[in-house]
Amino acid sequence: MTASTATGELAPRSAVSIALLHAKFAFLESIRIPIAVIGNLLFPALALLFFVVPTVGDDAVAATAAVGQLSVFAVMSANLFTYGAGVAEDRALPFDPFVRTLPAAAGPRLAGRVLNGLIFTASALVPIVLLGWLLTPAAPSLVQFLAGLLFAIVLAIPFTLLGLAIGYALSAKAAIAVVQVVLFPMAFAGGLFLPPFLFPSWLNAISLALPSRAARDIMVQITTGETAPVSSWPVLLGWTALFAVLAIVAYRRDEGRRFR
């Protein structure tokens, strides 16, 4: 075996191990503040417990839709706080500039962040799924349930990008405030707390242009079979592209400001 072949085989393996190491330390750093983790896990589940369980009755379709749209909120919340607030807090630490000057490329570090975010995304879904199964008549088929879980993982991508854009663009204090200002109005206007058929026409028109509404409608279509507006996928993909551009610009701007 030549040296170049050995290096070629070792490099991807090393990149994966570095990414896993970043994910491990990001996870340990996150759970050092238990209340943040508990809040991420419980808030969407509490919304289901207090606002859905007492009102949904025996309507299995309505219950399934409610569980689906609150799952979308859980994905949004987990990723915006993990990346928006988390990245901004990391940037404020003296260790962060040191890590960014190490020979390893930015890819493994970013992959570690994404893996950590997926862990918290999955954990945020567990209480909602359990409460929906135990306390509501929600009854998606196995295929619908698995498709909904897969879509929830895919849905982490646009909100990861939005979180990264916020985290790299703002200070820690500003990022926390902006995440809250973005998350809750977007969730409400996207129909994640109230079904969109209750919206007045003007709010419904605004709602259809939001990524949260597009995600909600696609999730409800997957888990219940109800038809989603034809604009849902184009809207979600368009916002994903915009968030990607914002994340790249914010990262490069931060790197240029602090390391040139």
GROMACS .gro file of N, CA and C in nm, residues 6 23 25 27-28 59 70 72 110-111 113 125 135 137 180 190-191 222 231 233 236 240 243 256:
model
   72
    6ALA      N    1  -0.265   0.520   0.178
    6ALA     CA    2  -0.291   0.515   0.322
    6ALA      C    3  -0.347   0.647   0.371
   23ALA      N    4  -1.909   1.671   1.822
   23ALA     CA    5  -2.047   1.644   1.865
   23ALA      C    6  -2.051   1.606   2.012
   25PHE      N    7  -1.840   1.686   2.258
   25PHE     CA    8  -1.817   1.799   2.347
   25PHE      C    9  -1.927   1.903   2.339
   27PHE      N   10  -2.240   1.825   2.294
   27PHE     CA   11  -2.346   1.765   2.374
   27PHE      C   12  -2.319   1.783   2.523
   28LEU      N   13  -2.195   1.756   2.565
   28LEU     CA   14  -2.159   1.772   2.706
   28LEU      C   15  -2.172   1.917   2.749
   59ASP      N   16  -6.163   1.322   1.793
   59ASP     CA   17  -6.130   1.343   1.652
   59ASP      C   18  -5.986   1.300   1.626
   70LEU      N   19  -4.720   2.046   1.641
   70LEU     CA   20  -4.635   2.072   1.757
   70LEU      C   21  -4.499   2.003   1.744
   72VAL      N   22  -4.343   2.000   1.460
   72VAL     CA   23  -4.273   2.101   1.381
   72VAL      C   24  -4.219   2.211   1.472
  110LEU      N   25  -1.850   2.177   1.189
  110LEU     CA   26  -1.989   2.204   1.154
  110LEU      C   27  -2.070   2.075   1.158
  111ALA      N   28  -2.011   1.965   1.110
  111ALA     CA   29  -2.080   1.836   1.114
  111ALA      C   30  -2.109   1.794   1.258
  113ARG      N   31  -2.162   2.000   1.507
  113ARG     CA   32  -2.274   2.084   1.553
  113ARG      C   33  -2.407   2.029   1.501
  125LEU      N   34  -3.873   1.545   2.020
  125LEU     CA   35  -3.990   1.479   1.964
  125LEU      C   36  -4.044   1.368   2.053
  135LEU      N   37  -5.238   0.997   2.532
  135LEU     CA   38  -5.345   1.083   2.581
  135LEU      C   39  -5.438   1.138   2.473
  137PRO      N   40  -5.640   1.066   2.067
  137PRO     CA   41  -5.679   0.960   1.972
  137PRO      C   42  -5.600   0.964   1.842
  180GLN      N   43  -3.598   3.415   2.025
  180GLN     CA   44  -3.733   3.418   2.082
  180GLN      C   45  -3.828   3.501   1.996
  190GLY      N   46  -4.753   3.051   1.170
  190GLY     CA   47  -4.746   2.933   1.087
  190GLY      C   48  -4.849   2.827   1.118
  191GLY      N   49  -4.936   2.854   1.215
  191GLY     CA   50  -5.041   2.759   1.248
  191GLY      C   51  -4.997   2.643   1.334
  222ILE      N   52  -4.851   1.451   0.546
  222ILE     CA   53  -4.783   1.323   0.560
  222ILE      C   54  -4.851   1.235   0.664
  231SER      N   55  -4.815   2.533  -0.286
  231SER     CA   56  -4.701   2.622  -0.263
  231SER      C   57  -4.611   2.576  -0.149
  233TRP      N   58  -4.408   2.309  -0.069
  233TRP     CA   59  -4.269   2.269  -0.095
  233TRP      C   60  -4.186   2.382  -0.155
  236LEU      N   61  -4.098   2.621   0.130
  236LEU     CA   62  -4.000   2.566   0.224
  236LEU      C   63  -3.861   2.560   0.161
  240THR      N   64  -3.525   2.770   0.268
  240THR     CA   65  -3.403   2.694   0.298
  240THR      C   66  -3.284   2.752   0.224
  243PHE      N   67  -3.193   3.084   0.391
  243PHE     CA   68  -3.124   3.063   0.519
  243PHE      C   69  -2.981   3.015   0.497
  256GLY      N   70  -1.393   3.677   0.893
  256GLY     CA   71  -1.314   3.789   0.845
  256GLY      C   72  -1.293   3.896   0.952
   0.00000   0.00000   0.00000
